[in-house]
N, CA and C atoms as an extended XYZ file, in Angstrom:
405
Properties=species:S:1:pos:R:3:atomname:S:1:resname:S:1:resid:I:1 pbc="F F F"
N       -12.358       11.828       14.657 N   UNK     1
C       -10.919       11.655       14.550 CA  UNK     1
C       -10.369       12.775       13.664 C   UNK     1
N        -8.982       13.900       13.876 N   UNK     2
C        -8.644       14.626       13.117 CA  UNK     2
C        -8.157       13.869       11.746 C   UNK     2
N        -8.041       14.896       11.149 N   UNK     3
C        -6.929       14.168        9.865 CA  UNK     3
C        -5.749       13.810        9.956 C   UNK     3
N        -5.018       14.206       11.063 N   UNK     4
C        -3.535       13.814       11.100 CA  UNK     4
C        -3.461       12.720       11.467 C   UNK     4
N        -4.473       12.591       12.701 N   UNK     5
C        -4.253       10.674       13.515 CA  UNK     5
C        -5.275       10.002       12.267 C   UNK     5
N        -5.994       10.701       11.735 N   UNK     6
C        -6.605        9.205       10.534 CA  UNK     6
C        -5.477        9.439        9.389 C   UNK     6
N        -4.374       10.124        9.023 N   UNK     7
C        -3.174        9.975        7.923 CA  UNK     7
C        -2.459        9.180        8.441 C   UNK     7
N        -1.941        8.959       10.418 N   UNK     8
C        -1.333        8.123       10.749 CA  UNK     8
C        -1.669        6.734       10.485 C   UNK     8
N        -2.361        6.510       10.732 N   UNK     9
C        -3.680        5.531       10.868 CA  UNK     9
C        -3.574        4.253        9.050 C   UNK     9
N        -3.681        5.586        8.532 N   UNK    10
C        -4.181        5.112        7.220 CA  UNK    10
C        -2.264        4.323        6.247 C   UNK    10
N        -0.967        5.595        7.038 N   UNK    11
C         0.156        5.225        6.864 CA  UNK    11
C         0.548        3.676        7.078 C   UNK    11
N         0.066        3.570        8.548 N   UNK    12
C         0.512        2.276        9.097 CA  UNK    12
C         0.017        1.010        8.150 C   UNK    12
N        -0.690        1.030        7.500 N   UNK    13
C        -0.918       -0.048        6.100 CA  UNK    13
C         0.020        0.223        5.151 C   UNK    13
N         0.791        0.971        4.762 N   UNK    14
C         2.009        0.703        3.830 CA  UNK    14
C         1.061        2.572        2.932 C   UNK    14
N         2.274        2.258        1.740 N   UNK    15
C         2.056        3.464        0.879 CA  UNK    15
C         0.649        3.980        0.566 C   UNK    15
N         0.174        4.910        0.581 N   UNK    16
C        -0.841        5.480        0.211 CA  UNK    16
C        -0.881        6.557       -0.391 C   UNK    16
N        -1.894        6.734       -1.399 N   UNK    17
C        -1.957        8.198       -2.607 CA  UNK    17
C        -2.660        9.076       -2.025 C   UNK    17
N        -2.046       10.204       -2.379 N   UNK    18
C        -3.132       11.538       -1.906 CA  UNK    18
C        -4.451       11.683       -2.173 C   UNK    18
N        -4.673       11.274       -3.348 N   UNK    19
C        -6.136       11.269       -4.158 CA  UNK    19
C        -7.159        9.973       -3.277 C   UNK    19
N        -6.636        8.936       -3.045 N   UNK    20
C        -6.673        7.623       -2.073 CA  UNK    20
C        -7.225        8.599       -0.777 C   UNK    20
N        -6.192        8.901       -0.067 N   UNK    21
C        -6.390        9.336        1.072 CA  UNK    21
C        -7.625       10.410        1.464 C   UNK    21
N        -7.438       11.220        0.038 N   UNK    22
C        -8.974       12.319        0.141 CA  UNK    22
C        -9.939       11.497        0.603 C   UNK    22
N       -10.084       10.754       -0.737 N   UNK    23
C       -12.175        9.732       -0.721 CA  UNK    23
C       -11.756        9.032        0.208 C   UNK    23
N       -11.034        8.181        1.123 N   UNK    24
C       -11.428        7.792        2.000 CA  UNK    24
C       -11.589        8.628        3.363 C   UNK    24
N       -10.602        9.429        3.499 N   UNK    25
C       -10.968       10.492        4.926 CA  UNK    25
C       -12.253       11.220        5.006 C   UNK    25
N       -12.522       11.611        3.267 N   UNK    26
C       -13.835       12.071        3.084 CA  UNK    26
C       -12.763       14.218        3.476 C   UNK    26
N       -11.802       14.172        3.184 N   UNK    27
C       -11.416       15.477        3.284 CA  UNK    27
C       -10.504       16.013        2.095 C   UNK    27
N       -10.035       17.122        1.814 N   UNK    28
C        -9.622       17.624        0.277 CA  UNK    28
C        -8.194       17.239        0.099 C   UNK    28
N        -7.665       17.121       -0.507 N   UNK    29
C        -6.462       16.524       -1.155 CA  UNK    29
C        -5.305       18.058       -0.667 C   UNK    29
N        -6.167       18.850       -0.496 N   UNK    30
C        -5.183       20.248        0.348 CA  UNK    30
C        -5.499       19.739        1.387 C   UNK    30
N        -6.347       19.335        2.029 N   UNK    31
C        -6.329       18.971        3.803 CA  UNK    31
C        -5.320       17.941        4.294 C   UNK    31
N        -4.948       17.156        3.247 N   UNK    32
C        -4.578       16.089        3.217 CA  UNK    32
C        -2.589       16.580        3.113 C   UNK    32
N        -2.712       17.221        1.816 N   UNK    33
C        -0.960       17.897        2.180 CA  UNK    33
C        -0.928       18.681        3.566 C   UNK    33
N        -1.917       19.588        4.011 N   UNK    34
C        -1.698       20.584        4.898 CA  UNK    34
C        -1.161       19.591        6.364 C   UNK    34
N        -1.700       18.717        6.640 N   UNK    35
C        -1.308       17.193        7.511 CA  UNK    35
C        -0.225       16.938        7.144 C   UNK    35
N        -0.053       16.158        6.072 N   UNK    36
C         1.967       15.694        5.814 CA  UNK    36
C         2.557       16.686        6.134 C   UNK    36
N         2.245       18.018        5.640 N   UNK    37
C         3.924       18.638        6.224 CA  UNK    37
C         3.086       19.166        7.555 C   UNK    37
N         2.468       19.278        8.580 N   UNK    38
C         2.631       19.204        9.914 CA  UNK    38
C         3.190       18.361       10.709 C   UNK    38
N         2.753       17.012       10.401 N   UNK    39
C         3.864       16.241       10.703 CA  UNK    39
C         5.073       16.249       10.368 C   UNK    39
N         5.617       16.350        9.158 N   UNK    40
C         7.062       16.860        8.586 CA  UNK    40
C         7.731       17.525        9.583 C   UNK    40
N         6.907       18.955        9.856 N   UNK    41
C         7.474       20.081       10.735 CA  UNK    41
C         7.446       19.456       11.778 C   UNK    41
N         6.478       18.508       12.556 N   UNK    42
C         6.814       18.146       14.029 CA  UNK    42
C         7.900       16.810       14.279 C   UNK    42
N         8.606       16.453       12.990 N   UNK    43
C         9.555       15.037       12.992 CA  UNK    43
C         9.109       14.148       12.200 C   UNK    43
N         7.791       13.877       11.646 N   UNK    44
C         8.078       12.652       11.438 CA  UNK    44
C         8.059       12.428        9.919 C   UNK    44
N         8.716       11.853        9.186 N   UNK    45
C         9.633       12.437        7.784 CA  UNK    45
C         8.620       11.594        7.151 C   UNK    45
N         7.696       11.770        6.365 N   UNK    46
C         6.565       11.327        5.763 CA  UNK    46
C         7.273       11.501        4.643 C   UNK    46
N         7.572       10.480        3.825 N   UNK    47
C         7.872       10.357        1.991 CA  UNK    47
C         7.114       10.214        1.308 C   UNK    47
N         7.410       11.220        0.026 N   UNK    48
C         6.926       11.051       -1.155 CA  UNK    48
C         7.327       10.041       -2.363 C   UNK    48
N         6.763        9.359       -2.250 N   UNK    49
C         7.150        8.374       -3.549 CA  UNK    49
C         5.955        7.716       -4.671 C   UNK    49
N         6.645        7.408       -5.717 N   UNK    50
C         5.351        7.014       -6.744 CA  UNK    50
C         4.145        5.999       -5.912 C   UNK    50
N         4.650        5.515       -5.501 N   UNK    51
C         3.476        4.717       -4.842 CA  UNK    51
C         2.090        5.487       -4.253 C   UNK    51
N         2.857        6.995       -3.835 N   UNK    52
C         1.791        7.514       -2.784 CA  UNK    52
C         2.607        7.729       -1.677 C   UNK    52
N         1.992        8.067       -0.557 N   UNK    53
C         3.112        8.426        0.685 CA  UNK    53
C         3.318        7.282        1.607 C   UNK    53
N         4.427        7.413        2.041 N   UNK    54
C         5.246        6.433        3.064 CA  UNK    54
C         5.138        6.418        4.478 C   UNK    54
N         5.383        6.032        5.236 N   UNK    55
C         5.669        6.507        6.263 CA  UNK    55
C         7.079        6.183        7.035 C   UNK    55
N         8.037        6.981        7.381 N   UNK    56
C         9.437        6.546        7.958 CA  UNK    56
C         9.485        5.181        8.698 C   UNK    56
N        10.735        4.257        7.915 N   UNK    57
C        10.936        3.424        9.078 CA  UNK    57
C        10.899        3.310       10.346 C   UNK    57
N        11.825        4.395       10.707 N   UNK    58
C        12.404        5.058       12.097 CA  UNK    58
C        11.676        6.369       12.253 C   UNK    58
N        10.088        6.034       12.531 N   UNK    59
C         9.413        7.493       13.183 CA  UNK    59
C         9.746        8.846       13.976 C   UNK    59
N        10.811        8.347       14.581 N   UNK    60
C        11.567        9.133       15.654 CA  UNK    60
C        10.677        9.443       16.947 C   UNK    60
N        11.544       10.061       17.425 N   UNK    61
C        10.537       10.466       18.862 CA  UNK    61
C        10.091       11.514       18.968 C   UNK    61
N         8.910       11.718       18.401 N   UNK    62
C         8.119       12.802       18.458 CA  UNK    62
C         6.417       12.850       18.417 C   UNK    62
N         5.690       13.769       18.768 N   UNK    63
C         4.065       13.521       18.899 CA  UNK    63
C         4.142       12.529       17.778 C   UNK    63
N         3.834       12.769       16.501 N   UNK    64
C         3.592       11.749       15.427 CA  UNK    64
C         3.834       10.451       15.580 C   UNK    64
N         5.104       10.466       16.090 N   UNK    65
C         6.327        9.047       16.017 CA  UNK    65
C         5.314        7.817       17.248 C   UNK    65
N         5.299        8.937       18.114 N   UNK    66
C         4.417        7.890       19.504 CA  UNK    66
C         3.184        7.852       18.738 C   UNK    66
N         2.431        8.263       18.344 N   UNK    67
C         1.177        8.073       17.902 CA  UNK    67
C         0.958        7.025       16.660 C   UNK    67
N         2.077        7.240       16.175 N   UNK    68
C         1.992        6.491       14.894 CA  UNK    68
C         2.031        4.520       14.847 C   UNK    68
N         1.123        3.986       14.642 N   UNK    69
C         0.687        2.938       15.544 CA  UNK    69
C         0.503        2.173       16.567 C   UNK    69
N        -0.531        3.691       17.839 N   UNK    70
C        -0.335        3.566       18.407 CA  UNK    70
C        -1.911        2.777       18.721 C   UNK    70
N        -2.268        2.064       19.038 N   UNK    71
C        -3.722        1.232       19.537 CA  UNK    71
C        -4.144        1.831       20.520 C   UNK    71
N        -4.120        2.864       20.427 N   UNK    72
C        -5.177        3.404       21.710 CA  UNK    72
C        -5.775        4.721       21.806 C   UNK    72
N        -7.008        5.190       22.187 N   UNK    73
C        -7.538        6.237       22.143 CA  UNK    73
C        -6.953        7.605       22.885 C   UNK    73
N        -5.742        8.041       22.612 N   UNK    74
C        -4.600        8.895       22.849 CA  UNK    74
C        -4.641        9.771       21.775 C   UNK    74
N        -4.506       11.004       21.995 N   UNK    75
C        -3.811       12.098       21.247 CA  UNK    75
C        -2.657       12.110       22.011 C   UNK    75
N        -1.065       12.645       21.445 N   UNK    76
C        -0.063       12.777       21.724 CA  UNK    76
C         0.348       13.974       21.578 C   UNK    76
N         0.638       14.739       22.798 N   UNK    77
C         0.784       16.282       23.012 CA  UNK    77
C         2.275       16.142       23.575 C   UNK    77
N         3.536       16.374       22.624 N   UNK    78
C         4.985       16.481       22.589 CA  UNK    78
C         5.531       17.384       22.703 C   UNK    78
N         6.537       17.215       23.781 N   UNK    79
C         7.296       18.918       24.005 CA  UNK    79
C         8.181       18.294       24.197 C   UNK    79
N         9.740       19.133       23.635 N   UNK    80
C        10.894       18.802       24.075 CA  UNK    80
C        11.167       19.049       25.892 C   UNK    80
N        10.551       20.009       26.303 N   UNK    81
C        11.050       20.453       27.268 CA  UNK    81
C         9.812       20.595       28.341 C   UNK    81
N         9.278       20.431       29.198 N   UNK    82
C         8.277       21.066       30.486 CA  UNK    82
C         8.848       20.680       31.466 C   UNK    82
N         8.163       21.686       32.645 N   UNK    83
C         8.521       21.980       34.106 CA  UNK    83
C         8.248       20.758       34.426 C   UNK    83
N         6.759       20.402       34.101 N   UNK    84
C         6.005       19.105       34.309 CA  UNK    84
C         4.855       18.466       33.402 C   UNK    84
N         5.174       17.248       33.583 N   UNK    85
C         3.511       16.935       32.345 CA  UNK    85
C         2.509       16.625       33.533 C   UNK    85
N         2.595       16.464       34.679 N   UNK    86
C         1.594       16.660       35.325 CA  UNK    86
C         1.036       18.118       35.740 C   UNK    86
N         1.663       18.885       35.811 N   UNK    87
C         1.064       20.301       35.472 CA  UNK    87
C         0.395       20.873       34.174 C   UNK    87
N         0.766       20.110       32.971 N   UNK    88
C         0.788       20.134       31.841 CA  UNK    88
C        -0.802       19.440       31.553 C   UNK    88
N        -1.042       18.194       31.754 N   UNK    89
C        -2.252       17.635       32.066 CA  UNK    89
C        -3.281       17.956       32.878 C   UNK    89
N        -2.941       18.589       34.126 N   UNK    90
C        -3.758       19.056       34.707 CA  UNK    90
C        -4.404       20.417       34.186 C   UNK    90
N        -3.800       21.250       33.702 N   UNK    91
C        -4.254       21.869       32.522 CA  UNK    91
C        -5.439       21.604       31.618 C   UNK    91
N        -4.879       20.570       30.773 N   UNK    92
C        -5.710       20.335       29.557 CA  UNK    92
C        -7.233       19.672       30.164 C   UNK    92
N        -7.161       18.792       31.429 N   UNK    93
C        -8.336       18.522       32.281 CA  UNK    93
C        -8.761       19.558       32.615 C   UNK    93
N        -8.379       20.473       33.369 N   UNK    94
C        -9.288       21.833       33.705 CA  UNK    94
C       -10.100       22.094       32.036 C   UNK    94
N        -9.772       22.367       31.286 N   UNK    95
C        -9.797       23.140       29.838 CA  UNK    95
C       -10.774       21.339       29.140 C   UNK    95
N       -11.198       21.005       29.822 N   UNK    96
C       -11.873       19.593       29.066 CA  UNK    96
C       -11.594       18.454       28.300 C   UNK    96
N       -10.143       18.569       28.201 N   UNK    97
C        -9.730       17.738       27.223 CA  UNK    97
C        -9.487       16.098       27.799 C   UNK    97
N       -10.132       14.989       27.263 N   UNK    98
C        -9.698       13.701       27.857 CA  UNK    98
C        -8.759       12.907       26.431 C   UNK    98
N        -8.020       12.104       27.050 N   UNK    99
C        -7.639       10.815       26.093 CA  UNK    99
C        -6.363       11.840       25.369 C   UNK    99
N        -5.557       12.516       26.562 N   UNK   100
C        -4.370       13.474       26.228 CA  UNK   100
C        -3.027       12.509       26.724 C   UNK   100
N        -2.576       12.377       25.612 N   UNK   101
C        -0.893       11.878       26.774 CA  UNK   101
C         0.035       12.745       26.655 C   UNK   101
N         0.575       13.651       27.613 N   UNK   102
C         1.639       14.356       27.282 CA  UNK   102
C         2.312       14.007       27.475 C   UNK   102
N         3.455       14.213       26.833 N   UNK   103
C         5.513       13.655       26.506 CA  UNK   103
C         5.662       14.407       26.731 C   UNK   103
N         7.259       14.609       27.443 N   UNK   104
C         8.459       15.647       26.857 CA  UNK   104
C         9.872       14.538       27.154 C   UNK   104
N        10.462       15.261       26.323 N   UNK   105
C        11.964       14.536       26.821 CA  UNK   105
C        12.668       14.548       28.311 C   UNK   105
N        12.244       15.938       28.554 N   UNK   106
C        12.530       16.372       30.099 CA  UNK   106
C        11.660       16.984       30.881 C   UNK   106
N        12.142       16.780       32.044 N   UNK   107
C        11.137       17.451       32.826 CA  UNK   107
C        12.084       18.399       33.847 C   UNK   107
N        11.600       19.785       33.996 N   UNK   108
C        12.596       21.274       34.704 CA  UNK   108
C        12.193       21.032       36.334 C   UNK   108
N        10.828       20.608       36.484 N   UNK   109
C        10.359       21.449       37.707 CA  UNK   109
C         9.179       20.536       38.290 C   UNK   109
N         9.608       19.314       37.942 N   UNK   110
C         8.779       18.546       38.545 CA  UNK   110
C         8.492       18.000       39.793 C   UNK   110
N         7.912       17.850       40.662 N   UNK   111
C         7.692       17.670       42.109 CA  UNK   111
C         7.560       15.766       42.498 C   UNK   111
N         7.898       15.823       43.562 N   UNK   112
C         7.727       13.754       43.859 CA  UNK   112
C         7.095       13.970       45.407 C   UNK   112
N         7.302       13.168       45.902 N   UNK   113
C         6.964       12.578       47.137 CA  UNK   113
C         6.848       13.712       48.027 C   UNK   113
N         6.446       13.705       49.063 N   UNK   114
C         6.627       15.187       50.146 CA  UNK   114
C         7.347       16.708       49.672 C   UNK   114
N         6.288       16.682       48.035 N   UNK   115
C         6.903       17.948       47.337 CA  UNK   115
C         8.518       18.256       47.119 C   UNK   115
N         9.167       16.878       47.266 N   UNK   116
C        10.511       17.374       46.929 CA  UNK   116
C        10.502       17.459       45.817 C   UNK   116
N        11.735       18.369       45.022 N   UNK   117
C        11.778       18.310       43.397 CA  UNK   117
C        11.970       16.913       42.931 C   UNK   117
N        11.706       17.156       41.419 N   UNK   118
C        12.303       16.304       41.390 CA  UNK   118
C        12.140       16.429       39.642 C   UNK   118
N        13.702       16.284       39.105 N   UNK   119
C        14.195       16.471       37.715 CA  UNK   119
C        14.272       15.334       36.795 C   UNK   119
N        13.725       15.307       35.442 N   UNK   120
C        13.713       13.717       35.089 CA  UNK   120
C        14.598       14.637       33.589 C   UNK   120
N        15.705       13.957       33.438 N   UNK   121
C        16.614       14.368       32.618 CA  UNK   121
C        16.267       13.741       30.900 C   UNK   121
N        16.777       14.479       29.980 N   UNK   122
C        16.359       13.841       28.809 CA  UNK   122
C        17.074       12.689       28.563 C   UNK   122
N        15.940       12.138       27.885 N   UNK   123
C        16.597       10.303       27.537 CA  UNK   123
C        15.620        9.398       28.224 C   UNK   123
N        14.874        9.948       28.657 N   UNK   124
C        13.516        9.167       29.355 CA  UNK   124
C        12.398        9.294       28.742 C   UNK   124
N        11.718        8.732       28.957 N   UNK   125
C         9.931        9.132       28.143 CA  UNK   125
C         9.115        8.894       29.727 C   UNK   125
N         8.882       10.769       29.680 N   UNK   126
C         8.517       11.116       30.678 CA  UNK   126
C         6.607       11.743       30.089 C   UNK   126
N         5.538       11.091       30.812 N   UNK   127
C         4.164       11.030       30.465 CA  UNK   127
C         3.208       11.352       31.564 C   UNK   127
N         2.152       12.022       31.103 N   UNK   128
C         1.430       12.207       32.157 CA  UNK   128
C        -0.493       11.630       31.507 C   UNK   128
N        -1.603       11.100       31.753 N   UNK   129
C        -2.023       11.151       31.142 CA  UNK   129
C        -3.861       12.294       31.861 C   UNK   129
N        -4.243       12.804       30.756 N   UNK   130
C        -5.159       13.189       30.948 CA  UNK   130
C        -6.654       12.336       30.367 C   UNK   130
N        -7.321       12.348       31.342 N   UNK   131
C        -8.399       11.196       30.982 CA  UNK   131
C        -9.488       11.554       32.074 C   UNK   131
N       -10.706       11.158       31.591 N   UNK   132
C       -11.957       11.590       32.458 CA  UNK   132
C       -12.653       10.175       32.246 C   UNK   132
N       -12.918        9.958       33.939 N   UNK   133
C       -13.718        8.454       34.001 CA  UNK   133
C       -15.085        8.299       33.209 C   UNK   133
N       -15.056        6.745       33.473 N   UNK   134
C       -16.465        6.550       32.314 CA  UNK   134
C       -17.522        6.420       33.309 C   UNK   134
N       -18.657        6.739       32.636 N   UNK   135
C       -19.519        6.987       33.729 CA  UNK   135
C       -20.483        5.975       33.571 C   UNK   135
């Protein structure tokens, strides 16, 4: 598990300390900031307070936000914008990756039924998932 989905992980129980969060991830208290503000930068407003860190009421909608208690063996790969997340997924399957869900808000160039286009406008939660059967 990276450090960001075990900081999510570890958030969803209420406040937690940096020093806390090291010995249990078993990673450095810089690995541990270098995570909060990635998430920061990707939306999801992680607070600092005496307690230790927070996690936002209102996650928002972003990789973090969906991931952030989420019960299931998913990484969350977020884009405001793609042609398609099934092009997008099919990708990350070529390239090996399983247990991918890609988001975007919209979709430019996406295809439906007898290859007609077909445009999914923002304001939807538009997903594709990448996954390799169990054998």
């Amino acid at each position: 598990m990276d450090t960001r989905r075990a900081l999510l992980d570890a958030l969803a129980d209420g406040p937690v300390s940096g020093p806390a969060l090291s010995d249990d991830l078993g990673v450095s208290r810089t690995a541990i900031w270098k995570a909060v503000e990635e998430l920061r930068e990707s939306g999801f407003a992680i607070e600092s307070t005496a307690a230790g860190y927070v996690a936002p009421d209102d996650p928002g909608y972003c990789g973090p936000g969906i991931e952030f208690g989420l019960d299931a063996p998913y990484t969350v790969e977020y884009h405001d914008s793609l042609s398609s997340t099934n092009n997008r997924a099919r990708e990350l399957a070529i390239d090996g990756s399983d247990g991918v869900a890609v988001v975007t808000d919209e979709q430019t160039g996406g295809r439906g039924r007898l290859n007609r286009e077909w445009i999914a406008p923002s304001g939807g939660v538009w997903l594709s998932l990448a996954t390799r059967p169990v054998a």
